[in-house]
Short mmCIF file of C-alpha atoms and ligand atoms in Angstrom, two decimals:
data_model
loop_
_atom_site.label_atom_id
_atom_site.label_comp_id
_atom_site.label_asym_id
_atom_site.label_seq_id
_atom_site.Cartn_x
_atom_site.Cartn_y
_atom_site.Cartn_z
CA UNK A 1 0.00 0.00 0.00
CA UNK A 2 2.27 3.06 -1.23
CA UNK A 3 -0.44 5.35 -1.54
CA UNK A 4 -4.32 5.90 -1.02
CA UNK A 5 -5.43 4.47 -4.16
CA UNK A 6 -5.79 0.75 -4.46
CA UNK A 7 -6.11 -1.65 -7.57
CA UNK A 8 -5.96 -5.51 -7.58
CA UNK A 9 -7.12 -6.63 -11.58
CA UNK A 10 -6.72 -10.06 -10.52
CA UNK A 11 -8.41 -11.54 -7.16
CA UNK A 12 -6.05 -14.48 -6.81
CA UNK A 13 -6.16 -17.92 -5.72
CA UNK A 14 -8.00 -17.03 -1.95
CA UNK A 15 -11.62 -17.86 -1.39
CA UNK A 16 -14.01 -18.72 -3.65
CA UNK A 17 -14.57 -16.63 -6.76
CA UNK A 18 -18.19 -17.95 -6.96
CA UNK A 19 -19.19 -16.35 -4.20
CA UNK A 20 -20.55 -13.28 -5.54
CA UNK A 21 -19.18 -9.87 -3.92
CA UNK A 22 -16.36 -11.67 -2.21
CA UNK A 23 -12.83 -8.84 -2.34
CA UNK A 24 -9.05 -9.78 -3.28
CA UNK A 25 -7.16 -11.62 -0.96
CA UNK A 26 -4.29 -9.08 -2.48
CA UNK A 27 -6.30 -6.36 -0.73
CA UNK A 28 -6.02 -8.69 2.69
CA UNK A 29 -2.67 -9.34 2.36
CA UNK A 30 -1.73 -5.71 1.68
CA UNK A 31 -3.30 -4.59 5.03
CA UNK A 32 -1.83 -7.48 7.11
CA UNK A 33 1.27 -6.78 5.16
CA UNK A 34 1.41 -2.99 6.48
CA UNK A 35 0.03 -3.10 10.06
CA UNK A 36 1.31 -6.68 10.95
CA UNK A 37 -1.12 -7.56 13.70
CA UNK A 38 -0.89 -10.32 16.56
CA UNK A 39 -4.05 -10.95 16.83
CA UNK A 40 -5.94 -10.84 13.81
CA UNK A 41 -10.08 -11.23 13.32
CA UNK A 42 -11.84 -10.76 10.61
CA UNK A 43 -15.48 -10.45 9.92
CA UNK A 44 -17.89 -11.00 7.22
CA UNK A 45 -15.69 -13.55 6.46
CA UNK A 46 -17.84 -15.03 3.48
CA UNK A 47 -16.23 -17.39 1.47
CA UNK A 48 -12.82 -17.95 3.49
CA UNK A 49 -10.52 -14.70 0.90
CA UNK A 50 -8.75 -13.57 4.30
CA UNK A 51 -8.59 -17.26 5.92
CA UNK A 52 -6.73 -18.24 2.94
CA UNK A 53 -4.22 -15.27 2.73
CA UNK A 54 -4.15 -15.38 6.65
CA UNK A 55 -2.69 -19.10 6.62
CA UNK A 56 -1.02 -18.49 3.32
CA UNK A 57 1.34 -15.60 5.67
CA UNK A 58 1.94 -17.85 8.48
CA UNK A 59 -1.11 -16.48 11.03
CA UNK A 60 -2.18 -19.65 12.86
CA UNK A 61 -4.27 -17.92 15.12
CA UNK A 62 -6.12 -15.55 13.19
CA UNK A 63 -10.29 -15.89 13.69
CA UNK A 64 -12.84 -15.48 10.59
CA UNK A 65 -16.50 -14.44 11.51
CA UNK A 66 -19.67 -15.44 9.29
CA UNK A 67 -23.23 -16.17 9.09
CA UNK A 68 -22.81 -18.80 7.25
CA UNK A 69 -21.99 -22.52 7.90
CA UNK A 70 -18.52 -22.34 6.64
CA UNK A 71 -17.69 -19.68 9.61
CA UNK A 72 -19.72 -21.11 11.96
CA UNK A 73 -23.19 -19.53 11.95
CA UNK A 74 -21.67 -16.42 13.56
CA UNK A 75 -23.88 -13.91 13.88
CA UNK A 76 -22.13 -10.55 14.51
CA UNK A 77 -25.45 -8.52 15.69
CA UNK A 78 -25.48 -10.69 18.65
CA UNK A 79 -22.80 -13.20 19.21
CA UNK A 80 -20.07 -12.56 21.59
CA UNK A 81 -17.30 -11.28 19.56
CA UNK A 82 -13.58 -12.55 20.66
CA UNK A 83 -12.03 -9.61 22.50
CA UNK A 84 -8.53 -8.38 22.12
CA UNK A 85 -7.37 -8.34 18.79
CA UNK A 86 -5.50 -5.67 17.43
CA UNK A 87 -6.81 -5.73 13.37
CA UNK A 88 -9.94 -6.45 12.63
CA UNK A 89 -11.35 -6.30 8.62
CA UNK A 90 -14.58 -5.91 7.58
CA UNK A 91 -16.54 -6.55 4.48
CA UNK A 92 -20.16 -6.08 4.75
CA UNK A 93 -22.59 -6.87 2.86
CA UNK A 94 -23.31 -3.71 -0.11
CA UNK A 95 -26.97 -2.83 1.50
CA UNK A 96 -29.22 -6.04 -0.24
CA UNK A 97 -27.35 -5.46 -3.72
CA UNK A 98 -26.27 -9.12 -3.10
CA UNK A 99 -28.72 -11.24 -1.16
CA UNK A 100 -26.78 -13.73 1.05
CA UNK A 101 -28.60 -16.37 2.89
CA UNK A 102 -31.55 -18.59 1.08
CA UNK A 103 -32.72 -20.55 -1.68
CA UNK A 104 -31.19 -19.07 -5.14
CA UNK A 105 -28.55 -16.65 -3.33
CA UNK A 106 -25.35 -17.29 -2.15
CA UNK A 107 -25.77 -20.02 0.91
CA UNK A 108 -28.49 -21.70 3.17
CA UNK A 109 -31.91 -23.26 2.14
CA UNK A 110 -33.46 -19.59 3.57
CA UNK A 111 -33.11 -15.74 4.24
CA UNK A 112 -31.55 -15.54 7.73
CA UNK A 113 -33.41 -13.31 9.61
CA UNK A 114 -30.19 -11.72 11.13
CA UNK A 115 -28.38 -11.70 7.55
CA UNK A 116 -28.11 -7.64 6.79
CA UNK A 117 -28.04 -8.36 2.97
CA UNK A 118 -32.07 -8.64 3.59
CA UNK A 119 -32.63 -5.58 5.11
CA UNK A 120 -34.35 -3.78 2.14
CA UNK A 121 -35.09 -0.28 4.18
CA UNK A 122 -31.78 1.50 4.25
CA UNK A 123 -32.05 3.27 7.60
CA UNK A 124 -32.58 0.16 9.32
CA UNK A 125 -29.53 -1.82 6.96
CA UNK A 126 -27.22 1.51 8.37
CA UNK A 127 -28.51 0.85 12.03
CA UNK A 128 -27.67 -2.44 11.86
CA UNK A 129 -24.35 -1.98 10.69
CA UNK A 130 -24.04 0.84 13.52
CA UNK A 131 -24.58 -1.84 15.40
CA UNK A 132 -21.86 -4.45 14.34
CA UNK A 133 -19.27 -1.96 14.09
CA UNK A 134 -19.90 -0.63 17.15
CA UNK A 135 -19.32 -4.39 19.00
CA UNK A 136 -16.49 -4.24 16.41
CA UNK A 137 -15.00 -1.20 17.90
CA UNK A 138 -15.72 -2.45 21.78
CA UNK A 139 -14.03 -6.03 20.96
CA UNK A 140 -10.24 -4.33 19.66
CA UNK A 141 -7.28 -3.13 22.52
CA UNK A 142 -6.42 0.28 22.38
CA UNK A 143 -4.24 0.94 19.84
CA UNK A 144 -6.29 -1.50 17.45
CA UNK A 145 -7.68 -1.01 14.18
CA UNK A 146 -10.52 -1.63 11.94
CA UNK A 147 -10.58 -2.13 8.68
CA UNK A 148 -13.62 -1.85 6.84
CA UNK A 149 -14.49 -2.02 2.88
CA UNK A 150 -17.30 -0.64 2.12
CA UNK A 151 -19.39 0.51 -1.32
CA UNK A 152 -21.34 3.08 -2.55
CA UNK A 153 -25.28 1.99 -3.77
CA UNK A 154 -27.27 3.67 -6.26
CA UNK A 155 -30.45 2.77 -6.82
CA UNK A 156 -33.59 3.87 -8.42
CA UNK A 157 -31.46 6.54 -9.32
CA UNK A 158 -30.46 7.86 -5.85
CA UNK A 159 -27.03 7.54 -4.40
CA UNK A 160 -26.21 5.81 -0.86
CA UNK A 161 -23.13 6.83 -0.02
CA UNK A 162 -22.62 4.27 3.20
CA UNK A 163 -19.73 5.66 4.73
CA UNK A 164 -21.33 8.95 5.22
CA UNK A 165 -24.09 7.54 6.68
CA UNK A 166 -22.64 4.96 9.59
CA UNK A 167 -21.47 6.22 12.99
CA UNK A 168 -17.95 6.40 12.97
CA UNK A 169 -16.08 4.77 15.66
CA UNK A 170 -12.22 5.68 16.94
CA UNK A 171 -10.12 7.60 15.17
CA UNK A 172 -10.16 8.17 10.67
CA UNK A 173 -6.26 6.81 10.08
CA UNK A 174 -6.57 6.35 6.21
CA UNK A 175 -9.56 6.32 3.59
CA UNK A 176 -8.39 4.49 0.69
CA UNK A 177 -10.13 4.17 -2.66
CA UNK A 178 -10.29 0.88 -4.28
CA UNK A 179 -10.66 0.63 -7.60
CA UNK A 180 -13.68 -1.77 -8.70
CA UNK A 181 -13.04 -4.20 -11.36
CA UNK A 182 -14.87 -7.29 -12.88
CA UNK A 183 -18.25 -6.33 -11.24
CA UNK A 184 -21.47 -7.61 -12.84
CA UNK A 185 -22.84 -4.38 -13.44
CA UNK A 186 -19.48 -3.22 -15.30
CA UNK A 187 -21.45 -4.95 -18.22
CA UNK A 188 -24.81 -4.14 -17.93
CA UNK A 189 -26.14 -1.91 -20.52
CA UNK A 190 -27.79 1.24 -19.06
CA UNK A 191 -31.06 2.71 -20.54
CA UNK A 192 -29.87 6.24 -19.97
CA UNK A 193 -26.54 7.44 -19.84
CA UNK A 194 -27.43 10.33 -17.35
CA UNK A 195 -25.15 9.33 -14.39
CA UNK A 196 -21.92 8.04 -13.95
CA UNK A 197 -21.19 4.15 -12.66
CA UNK A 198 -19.26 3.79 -9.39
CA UNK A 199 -16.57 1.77 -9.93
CA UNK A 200 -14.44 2.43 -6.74
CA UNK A 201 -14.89 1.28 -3.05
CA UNK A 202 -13.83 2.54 0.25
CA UNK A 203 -11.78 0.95 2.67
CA UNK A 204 -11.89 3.19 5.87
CA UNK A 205 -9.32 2.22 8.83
CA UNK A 206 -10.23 3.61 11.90
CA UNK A 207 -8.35 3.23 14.94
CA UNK A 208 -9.20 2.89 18.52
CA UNK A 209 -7.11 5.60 21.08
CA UNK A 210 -5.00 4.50 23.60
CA UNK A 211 -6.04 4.59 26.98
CA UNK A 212 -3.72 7.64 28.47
C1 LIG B 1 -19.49 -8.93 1.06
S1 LIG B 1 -19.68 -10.53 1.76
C2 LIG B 1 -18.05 -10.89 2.35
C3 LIG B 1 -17.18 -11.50 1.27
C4 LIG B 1 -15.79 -11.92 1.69
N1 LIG B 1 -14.94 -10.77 1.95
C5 LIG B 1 -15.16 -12.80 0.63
O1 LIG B 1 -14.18 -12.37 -0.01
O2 LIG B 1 -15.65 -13.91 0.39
C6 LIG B 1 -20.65 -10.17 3.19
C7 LIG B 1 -20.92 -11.33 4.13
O3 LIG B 1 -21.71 -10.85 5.22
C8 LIG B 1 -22.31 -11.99 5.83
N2 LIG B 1 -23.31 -11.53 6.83
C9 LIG B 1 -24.48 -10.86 6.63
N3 LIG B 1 -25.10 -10.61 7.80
C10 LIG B 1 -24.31 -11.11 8.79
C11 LIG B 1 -24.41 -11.16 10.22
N4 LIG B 1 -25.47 -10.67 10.90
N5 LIG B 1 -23.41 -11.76 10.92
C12 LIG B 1 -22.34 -12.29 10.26
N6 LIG B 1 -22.18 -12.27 8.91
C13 LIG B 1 -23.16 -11.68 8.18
C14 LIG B 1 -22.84 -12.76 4.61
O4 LIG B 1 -23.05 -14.13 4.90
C15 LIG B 1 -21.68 -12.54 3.59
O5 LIG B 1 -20.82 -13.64 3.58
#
């Protein structure tokens, strides 16, 4: 990471690449590569991208969060989340863009009542999320970080912009743009032209102040 912008063409051999809206494990590896953490948790772990890279650079210890069966059924809005790690990443879910749980999405037989990718009224998604990154923010030692990718939504011709809209918590370190590339709607033919597709992402690492 040598500046603010950040670009990864290729998503490389971590996770599954089926598993629609999953990140780069390059982008993982690039922020465990800078801050070097002991203790390492990720959630939204999805399909496994920062397990992979995690084992792949030696971190034996390193705990991955999900709904899903695959990370245990965790369910961050009321689970107790592991305390004292010192990086934690993030990648929710991009408002219900990309349905997660049930029949004809991504995992599970049906919608999880729990799973934020079915929370179709935006104020309550952004609660939610308050929520999570809130217990997020409790869980880390001083002197911690989190990590946390996050997208912009249009839709019906409005624009979301998430990251305005959550409750910050610690310290802004870095905002770093992240450049979007193979996404499904990168192909999709627009009726009109009038606005301009997002094709970038945020990743926003905030850091927790040490107790003085
Ligand atoms: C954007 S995906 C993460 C993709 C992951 N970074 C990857 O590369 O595979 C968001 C994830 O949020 C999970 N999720 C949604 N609501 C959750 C909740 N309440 N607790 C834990 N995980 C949740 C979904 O199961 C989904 O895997």
């Amino acid at each position: 990471m040598n500046n603010s912008i950040l670009s990864y063409p290729v998503r490389g051999p971590y996770g599954n690449s089926k598993y629609r809206g999953n990140c780069s494990g390059y982008l993982i590896r690039d922020i465990l590569d800078f801050y070097q953490p002991i203790n390492f948790l990720e959630c939204f772990a999805g399909s496994g991208t920062g397990f992979d890279v995690a084992r792949e650079l030696g971190y034996t210890n390193s705990i991955h969060l999900d709904l899903n069966d695959h990370f245990g059924n965790f369910n961050l809005l009321k689970d107790e989340l592991p305390k004292g790690a010192d990086l934690v990443f993030s990648h929710p879910p991009y408002w219900d863009i990309i349905q997660y749980s049930g029949k004809n999405h991504v995992w599970g037989d049906k919608p999880h009542k729990d799973d934020l990718s079915h929370i179709h009224d935006y104020n309550e998604f952004i609660q939610k999320l308050n929520v999570i990154n809130k217990r997020i923010f409790e869980s880390i030692i001083p002197g911690g970080r989190h990590a946390i990718l996050l997208g912009d939504v249009r839709k019906k011709g409005k624009y979301y912009s998430i990251i305005k809209d959550i409750t910050w918590y610690g310290e802004l370190e870095a905002h770093l743009i992240k450049v979007q590339h193979n996404t499904r709607s990168k192909n999709k033919k627009y009726n009109s032209y009038n606005f301009i597709p997002i094709a970038h992402e945020h990743l926003l690492i905030f850091k927790k102040p040490q107790i003085r």
